[in-house]
Amino acid sequence: MTDQAAFSIFDGHNDALLRVWRAGPGGESAFVEGGGEGHLDLPRALAGGMRGGLFGVFVPRPPAEPAPPDMDRAAKELSPPVSHDWAAQVAEEQAAILERLERISGGRLRKALAPGDARAALDGDHLACVLHFEGAEPIAEDLSNLEAWHERGLRSIGLVWARRNAFAEGVPLRFPASPDIGPGLTSAGKELVRQCRRLGMLVDVSHLNYRGFLDVAKEYAGPVVATHSCAHAICPAARNLTDEQLRVIRDTGGIAGVSLNLPDLNPDGSESTVGALGLIARHLEHFAAVAGVGHVGIGSDFDGCPMPEQVPDAAALPRIAEALGERGWKEHDIRRVFRDNWVRVLDQTLSEG
Ligand SMILES: [Zn+2]
């Protein structure tokens, strides 16, 4: 691997804040200095050309609650809901981690807040972090704390994980299955989407069910993103995007980002890592064929799922570009998927707010 990646990359989704939160004291300095833990830290991101990404706040179930019984993937149901109070506490702690990372990074990690921030990082040598919620549970149902979170730097909300909340319902991690499971957005959910648009925040439809997805496209009336989902036509997991959904995302001017999560990549829903780079390329090519290459991105899910051995961490991101190049992709198109599509949507969304 070369020191200088050929392409800088904006990555649509990672769970590094969750990993650092779980690591406890010392986690932040390990992230900034490079502790070798997990899939993503600052030195490995910069080495792999990663210059920006959505950094998700994820709320696990409270420690006192027992794990749900182990369910076969074929029969998985939604995970139990989490309370707003617990979610608000975890979000506060994980957002504070991002703020500390920024303080101790010596300028190498900065929150992305405004149009131009991601582009500056992609053209420069620091990492731009968009604070994102994976699940809107930290937001009060009456939206009374939404503007405070925006002021705090929140710029993106994924309405749900594989759960139900006051705003929407996710799909279970079920395979094979249609994403058309359960009801659309609640009235609070529709209002949240409209307010995100007004404030200039992204709304992420990954994990959302089909009816909720259609509601977002209608209520948001702007570029809709699916930060980390794969092609349902190749791997029929409930949380993957159908061709119809890809065309809706295209019509909004948005982005669908292929994740590196093996059970969402493999046609049989397995965790097989055989031929993973070719498989990632196939999903990207399917997205490009259906939605157009201007609406395709990558959302690794680093630190949120097991990685294929071919892309074990952020430093290995250039291998995806190499694989695409070997399959005949033009440099211009790789650059769009790796960065330019995200720059367009972020500039447009944050500036229109
Ligand atoms: Zn996810």
Short mmCIF file of C-alpha atoms and ligand atoms in Angstrom, two decimals:
data_model
loop_
_atom_site.label_atom_id
_atom_site.label_comp_id
_atom_site.label_asym_id
_atom_site.label_seq_id
_atom_site.Cartn_x
_atom_site.Cartn_y
_atom_site.Cartn_z
CA MET A 1 0.00 0.00 0.00
CA THR A 2 1.30 3.42 -0.88
CA ASP A 3 1.54 6.25 1.65
CA GLN A 4 -0.48 8.54 -0.52
CA ALA A 5 -3.87 7.10 -1.47
CA ALA A 6 -4.81 7.76 -5.08
CA PHE A 7 -8.26 9.02 -4.10
CA SER A 8 -9.45 10.77 -1.00
CA ILE A 9 -12.67 9.30 0.30
CA PHE A 10 -15.75 10.44 2.17
CA ASP A 11 -17.19 7.44 3.98
CA GLY A 12 -20.94 7.48 4.60
CA HIS A 13 -21.07 5.54 7.88
CA ASN A 14 -18.98 4.34 10.81
CA ASP A 15 -19.52 3.46 14.47
CA ALA A 16 -16.12 4.56 15.80
CA LEU A 17 -17.72 6.78 18.46
CA LEU A 18 -19.51 3.71 19.87
CA ARG A 19 -16.24 1.78 20.00
CA VAL A 20 -14.41 4.63 21.74
CA TRP A 21 -17.35 5.06 24.16
CA ARG A 22 -17.19 1.36 25.02
CA ALA A 23 -13.40 1.54 25.43
CA GLY A 24 -13.77 4.09 28.25
CA PRO A 25 -10.88 6.23 29.54
CA GLY A 26 -7.97 6.29 27.13
CA GLY A 27 -10.15 5.49 24.15
CA GLU A 28 -9.90 8.97 22.70
CA SER A 29 -6.12 9.20 22.80
CA ALA A 30 -5.91 5.70 21.28
CA PHE A 31 -8.16 6.88 18.44
CA VAL A 32 -6.05 9.96 17.75
CA GLU A 33 -2.66 8.30 18.17
CA GLY A 34 -3.61 4.97 16.61
CA GLY A 35 -4.13 2.15 19.05
CA GLY A 36 -4.65 -0.59 16.49
CA GLU A 37 -8.09 -1.36 17.91
CA GLY A 38 -11.17 -1.73 15.75
CA HIS A 39 -11.32 -0.72 12.10
CA LEU A 40 -10.91 3.02 12.24
CA ASP A 41 -8.66 5.48 13.99
CA LEU A 42 -7.20 8.79 12.86
CA PRO A 43 -3.82 7.55 11.56
CA ARG A 44 -5.40 4.67 9.62
CA ALA A 45 -8.13 6.92 8.21
CA LEU A 46 -5.58 9.44 6.94
CA ALA A 47 -3.31 6.66 5.59
CA GLY A 48 -6.21 5.19 3.62
CA GLY A 49 -7.19 8.53 2.12
CA MET A 50 -10.29 8.86 4.30
CA ARG A 51 -10.81 12.59 4.73
CA GLY A 52 -14.42 12.66 5.83
CA GLY A 53 -17.31 10.63 7.08
CA LEU A 54 -20.53 10.42 9.00
CA PHE A 55 -19.68 9.53 12.60
CA GLY A 56 -22.67 7.80 14.08
CA VAL A 57 -24.01 7.98 17.61
CA PHE A 58 -25.43 4.53 18.31
CA VAL A 59 -27.41 3.68 21.44
CA PRO A 60 -27.04 0.06 22.56
CA ARG A 61 -29.61 -1.46 24.91
CA PRO A 62 -29.08 -0.39 28.54
CA PRO A 63 -26.58 -2.58 30.41
CA ALA A 64 -29.22 -3.74 32.90
CA GLU A 65 -31.38 -5.20 30.16
CA PRO A 66 -30.76 -8.81 29.21
CA ALA A 67 -29.86 -9.59 25.62
CA PRO A 68 -32.83 -10.80 23.59
CA PRO A 69 -32.79 -14.54 22.97
CA ASP A 70 -30.46 -15.53 20.18
CA MET A 71 -32.54 -15.58 17.04
CA ASP A 72 -31.76 -17.19 13.75
CA ARG A 73 -31.17 -14.58 11.06
CA ALA A 74 -34.02 -16.02 9.00
CA ALA A 75 -36.48 -15.36 11.82
CA LYS A 76 -35.10 -12.18 13.36
CA GLU A 77 -37.59 -9.67 14.67
CA LEU A 78 -37.05 -6.02 15.59
CA SER A 79 -34.79 -5.32 18.55
CA PRO A 80 -36.57 -3.96 21.64
CA PRO A 81 -37.00 -0.15 21.73
CA VAL A 82 -34.69 2.00 23.86
CA SER A 83 -36.03 4.81 26.03
CA HIS A 84 -35.52 8.46 25.14
CA ASP A 85 -33.83 9.13 28.50
CA TRP A 86 -31.22 6.42 28.03
CA ALA A 87 -30.69 7.43 24.39
CA ALA A 88 -30.26 11.09 25.35
CA GLN A 89 -27.62 10.15 27.93
CA VAL A 90 -25.63 7.97 25.51
CA ALA A 91 -25.86 10.59 22.75
CA GLU A 92 -24.54 13.24 25.12
CA GLU A 93 -21.57 11.02 26.01
CA GLN A 94 -20.76 10.02 22.42
CA ALA A 95 -21.09 13.60 21.12
CA ALA A 96 -18.73 14.69 23.91
CA ILE A 97 -16.24 12.08 22.68
CA LEU A 98 -16.25 13.63 19.20
CA GLU A 99 -15.68 17.05 20.77
CA ARG A 100 -12.73 15.73 22.78
CA LEU A 101 -11.28 14.03 19.71
CA GLU A 102 -11.40 17.36 17.91
CA ARG A 103 -9.70 19.14 20.83
CA ILE A 104 -6.82 16.67 21.21
CA SER A 105 -6.23 16.03 17.50
CA GLY A 106 -4.20 19.16 16.86
CA GLY A 107 -6.40 20.15 13.92
CA ARG A 108 -6.20 16.76 12.20
CA LEU A 109 -9.87 16.00 13.02
CA ARG A 110 -12.58 18.63 12.69
CA LYS A 111 -16.32 18.60 12.81
CA ALA A 112 -17.97 19.30 9.45
CA LEU A 113 -20.69 21.88 9.97
CA ALA A 114 -21.05 23.98 6.86
CA PRO A 115 -20.87 23.76 3.06
CA GLY A 116 -17.26 23.48 1.99
CA ASP A 117 -16.07 21.77 5.18
CA ALA A 118 -15.99 18.27 3.65
CA ARG A 119 -14.43 19.51 0.42
CA ALA A 120 -11.67 21.30 2.35
CA ALA A 121 -10.78 18.08 4.14
CA LEU A 122 -10.93 15.96 0.98
CA ASP A 123 -8.59 18.40 -0.75
CA GLY A 124 -6.40 18.75 2.34
CA ASP A 125 -4.94 16.53 5.01
CA HIS A 126 -7.41 16.44 7.89
CA LEU A 127 -10.51 14.35 8.64
CA ALA A 128 -13.95 16.06 8.53
CA CYS A 129 -16.50 14.40 10.84
CA VAL A 130 -20.23 14.84 10.36
CA LEU A 131 -22.02 14.14 13.65
CA HIS A 132 -24.85 11.70 12.90
CA PHE A 133 -27.46 9.78 14.89
CA GLU A 134 -28.11 6.16 13.91
CA GLY A 135 -31.61 6.13 15.39
CA ALA A 136 -33.46 9.32 16.38
CA GLU A 137 -34.23 8.19 19.95
CA PRO A 138 -32.13 11.00 21.52
CA ILE A 139 -34.51 13.52 19.92
CA ALA A 140 -37.61 14.31 22.03
CA GLU A 141 -40.88 13.32 20.39
CA ASP A 142 -42.01 16.99 20.42
CA LEU A 143 -38.65 17.92 18.77
CA SER A 144 -37.98 20.36 21.63
CA ASN A 145 -34.25 19.53 21.69
CA LEU A 146 -33.67 19.31 17.92
CA GLU A 147 -32.39 22.85 17.47
CA ALA A 148 -30.08 22.49 20.48
CA TRP A 149 -28.59 19.39 18.85
CA HIS A 150 -28.16 21.29 15.60
CA GLU A 151 -26.32 24.02 17.48
CA ARG A 152 -24.19 21.34 19.08
CA GLY A 153 -23.13 20.26 15.58
CA LEU A 154 -25.55 17.50 14.64
CA ARG A 155 -25.91 17.49 10.85
CA SER A 156 -27.47 14.10 10.05
CA ILE A 157 -30.15 11.80 11.46
CA GLY A 158 -30.87 8.22 10.51
CA LEU A 159 -34.40 7.81 11.79
CA VAL A 160 -34.04 4.22 12.97
CA TRP A 161 -31.86 1.23 13.52
CA ALA A 162 -33.55 -2.22 13.55
CA ARG A 163 -36.06 -0.93 16.09
CA ARG A 164 -39.30 0.99 16.44
CA ASN A 165 -39.25 4.49 17.93
CA ALA A 166 -41.48 7.57 18.21
CA PHE A 167 -40.73 8.56 14.63
CA ALA A 168 -40.44 5.48 12.46
CA GLU A 169 -39.91 1.76 12.27
CA GLY A 170 -36.80 -0.02 11.06
CA VAL A 171 -36.66 -3.39 9.35
CA PRO A 172 -35.45 -6.43 11.25
CA LEU A 173 -32.09 -7.94 10.21
CA ARG A 174 -34.00 -10.55 8.25
CA PHE A 175 -32.92 -12.55 5.19
CA PRO A 176 -34.37 -13.12 2.72
CA ALA A 177 -37.13 -10.55 3.07
CA SER A 178 -38.73 -7.55 1.43
CA PRO A 179 -38.15 -4.16 3.09
CA ASP A 180 -41.93 -3.64 2.97
CA ILE A 181 -42.45 -4.54 6.63
CA GLY A 182 -44.49 -2.39 8.98
CA PRO A 183 -45.98 1.11 8.89
CA GLY A 184 -44.62 4.42 7.57
CA LEU A 185 -43.49 7.41 9.60
CA THR A 186 -45.52 8.65 12.55
CA SER A 187 -46.74 12.25 12.45
CA ALA A 188 -43.79 13.11 14.73
CA GLY A 189 -41.53 11.39 12.22
CA LYS A 190 -42.87 13.42 9.32
CA GLU A 191 -42.41 16.62 11.30
CA LEU A 192 -38.84 15.59 12.23
CA VAL A 193 -37.99 15.06 8.55
CA ARG A 194 -39.42 18.46 7.59
CA GLN A 195 -37.50 20.17 10.40
CA CYS A 196 -34.25 18.44 9.41
CA ARG A 197 -34.73 19.85 5.93
CA ARG A 198 -35.38 23.33 7.31
CA LEU A 199 -32.30 23.21 9.53
CA GLY A 200 -30.05 21.87 6.77
CA MET A 201 -29.54 18.36 8.12
CA LEU A 202 -29.32 15.08 6.24
CA VAL A 203 -31.94 12.38 6.72
CA ASP A 204 -30.58 8.85 6.34
CA VAL A 205 -32.92 6.03 5.30
CA SER A 206 -30.62 3.06 5.97
CA HIS A 207 -32.43 0.53 8.21
CA LEU A 208 -35.78 2.24 7.54
CA ASN A 209 -38.71 0.20 6.22
CA TYR A 210 -40.19 0.73 2.76
CA ARG A 211 -43.21 2.81 3.74
CA GLY A 212 -41.11 5.03 5.97
CA PHE A 213 -38.64 5.40 3.10
CA LEU A 214 -41.37 6.69 0.79
CA ASP A 215 -42.57 9.09 3.49
CA VAL A 216 -39.03 10.50 3.88
CA ALA A 217 -38.66 11.04 0.14
CA LYS A 218 -41.97 12.95 0.10
CA GLU A 219 -41.59 15.00 3.29
CA TYR A 220 -37.89 15.84 2.93
CA ALA A 221 -38.16 17.14 -0.63
CA GLY A 222 -34.38 17.15 -1.04
CA PRO A 223 -31.43 14.78 -1.51
CA VAL A 224 -32.16 11.59 0.46
CA VAL A 225 -29.21 9.46 1.55
CA ALA A 226 -28.97 5.77 2.40
CA THR A 227 -25.58 5.85 4.08
CA HIS A 228 -24.84 2.13 4.39
CA SER A 229 -27.06 -0.30 2.50
CA CYS A 230 -26.47 -2.76 -0.34
CA ALA A 231 -28.42 -3.90 -3.41
CA HIS A 232 -31.50 -6.02 -2.69
CA ALA A 233 -31.31 -7.41 -6.25
CA ILE A 234 -27.99 -9.10 -5.35
CA CYS A 235 -28.55 -9.85 -1.65
CA PRO A 236 -32.24 -9.85 -0.65
CA ALA A 237 -31.77 -8.75 2.98
CA ALA A 238 -34.68 -6.66 4.32
CA ARG A 239 -32.36 -3.71 4.94
CA ASN A 240 -30.99 -3.59 1.40
CA LEU A 241 -32.32 -1.21 -1.27
CA THR A 242 -34.60 -2.39 -4.05
CA ASP A 243 -34.18 -1.02 -7.56
CA GLU A 244 -37.31 1.06 -7.04
CA GLN A 245 -35.78 2.61 -3.92
CA LEU A 246 -32.55 3.33 -5.81
CA ARG A 247 -34.52 5.20 -8.47
CA VAL A 248 -36.35 7.23 -5.82
CA ILE A 249 -33.01 8.17 -4.24
CA ARG A 250 -31.73 9.20 -7.68
CA ASP A 251 -34.82 11.32 -8.29
CA THR A 252 -34.24 13.22 -5.04
CA GLY A 253 -30.62 13.90 -6.06
CA GLY A 254 -29.36 11.77 -3.17
CA ILE A 255 -26.82 9.00 -2.58
CA ALA A 256 -26.96 5.27 -1.88
CA GLY A 257 -23.80 4.06 -0.12
CA VAL A 258 -22.73 0.42 -0.32
CA SER A 259 -21.67 -1.00 3.06
CA LEU A 260 -18.95 -3.61 3.64
CA ASN A 261 -21.18 -5.76 5.87
CA LEU A 262 -20.77 -9.31 4.53
CA PRO A 263 -24.31 -10.59 5.28
CA ASP A 264 -25.68 -7.63 3.29
CA LEU A 265 -23.23 -8.24 0.41
CA ASN A 266 -23.32 -12.02 -0.07
CA PRO A 267 -26.15 -13.32 -2.29
CA ASP A 268 -26.79 -16.08 0.27
CA GLY A 269 -26.75 -13.70 3.24
CA SER A 270 -23.73 -15.48 4.72
CA GLU A 271 -20.59 -14.04 6.32
CA SER A 272 -18.36 -15.61 3.68
CA THR A 273 -15.46 -13.35 2.83
CA VAL A 274 -14.59 -15.11 -0.45
CA GLY A 275 -14.31 -12.64 -3.33
CA ALA A 276 -15.43 -9.74 -1.16
CA LEU A 277 -13.76 -7.01 -3.25
CA GLY A 278 -15.49 -8.25 -6.40
CA LEU A 279 -18.75 -8.41 -4.51
CA ILE A 280 -18.41 -4.84 -3.24
CA ALA A 281 -17.73 -3.80 -6.83
CA ARG A 282 -20.81 -5.69 -8.06
CA HIS A 283 -23.05 -3.84 -5.61
CA LEU A 284 -21.52 -0.50 -6.61
CA GLU A 285 -21.99 -1.39 -10.29
CA HIS A 286 -25.61 -2.36 -9.69
CA PHE A 287 -26.27 0.94 -7.91
CA ALA A 288 -24.60 2.80 -10.78
CA ALA A 289 -26.56 0.89 -13.43
CA VAL A 290 -29.91 1.57 -11.76
CA ALA A 291 -29.43 5.03 -10.22
CA GLY A 292 -26.48 6.46 -12.17
CA VAL A 293 -22.93 6.79 -10.93
CA GLY A 294 -23.69 10.29 -9.63
CA HIS A 295 -25.85 8.75 -6.88
CA VAL A 296 -23.49 6.10 -5.53
CA GLY A 297 -21.18 6.16 -2.53
CA ILE A 298 -19.52 3.98 0.09
CA GLY A 299 -20.58 3.64 3.73
CA SER A 300 -18.16 1.21 5.29
CA ASP A 301 -19.85 0.57 8.67
CA PHE A 302 -16.35 0.42 10.19
CA ASP A 303 -16.59 -0.56 13.88
CA GLY A 304 -20.23 -1.51 13.33
CA CYS A 305 -19.87 -4.95 11.76
CA PRO A 306 -17.17 -7.52 10.95
CA MET A 307 -15.06 -6.42 7.98
CA PRO A 308 -14.05 -8.57 5.01
CA GLU A 309 -10.42 -9.69 5.37
CA GLN A 310 -9.63 -7.84 2.11
CA VAL A 311 -10.61 -4.51 3.70
CA PRO A 312 -9.79 -5.05 7.38
CA ASP A 313 -9.65 -1.37 8.26
CA ALA A 314 -9.70 2.20 6.96
CA ALA A 315 -6.10 2.02 5.79
CA ALA A 316 -7.21 -0.60 3.24
CA LEU A 317 -9.85 1.58 1.55
CA PRO A 318 -7.61 2.12 -1.53
CA ARG A 319 -8.04 -1.57 -2.34
CA ILE A 320 -11.64 -0.84 -3.32
CA ALA A 321 -10.45 1.81 -5.79
CA GLU A 322 -7.85 -0.63 -7.13
CA ALA A 323 -10.51 -3.32 -7.60
CA LEU A 324 -12.75 -0.89 -9.47
CA GLY A 325 -9.85 0.22 -11.65
CA GLU A 326 -9.08 -3.40 -12.53
CA ARG A 327 -12.72 -3.85 -13.58
CA GLY A 328 -12.42 -0.97 -16.01
CA TRP A 329 -13.91 1.88 -14.00
CA LYS A 330 -12.78 5.30 -15.17
CA GLU A 331 -10.86 7.36 -12.60
CA HIS A 332 -13.44 10.11 -12.91
CA ASP A 333 -16.23 7.73 -11.85
CA ILE A 334 -14.24 6.27 -8.94
CA ARG A 335 -13.65 9.81 -7.75
CA ARG A 336 -17.36 10.56 -7.87
CA VAL A 337 -18.24 7.47 -5.83
CA PHE A 338 -15.40 8.04 -3.36
CA ARG A 339 -15.94 11.73 -2.74
CA ASP A 340 -17.55 14.06 -5.25
CA ASN A 341 -21.12 12.79 -4.85
CA TRP A 342 -20.91 13.32 -1.11
CA VAL A 343 -19.41 16.78 -1.53
CA ARG A 344 -22.32 17.73 -3.79
CA VAL A 345 -25.01 16.48 -1.39
CA LEU A 346 -23.37 17.97 1.71
CA ASP A 347 -22.83 21.35 0.04
CA GLN A 348 -26.39 21.37 -1.21
CA THR A 349 -28.02 20.15 1.99
CA LEU A 350 -26.07 22.19 4.51
CA SER A 351 -26.39 25.35 2.42
CA GLU A 352 -30.06 25.02 1.70
CA GLY A 353 -30.93 24.76 5.37
ZN ZN B 1 -26.27 0.39 10.63
#
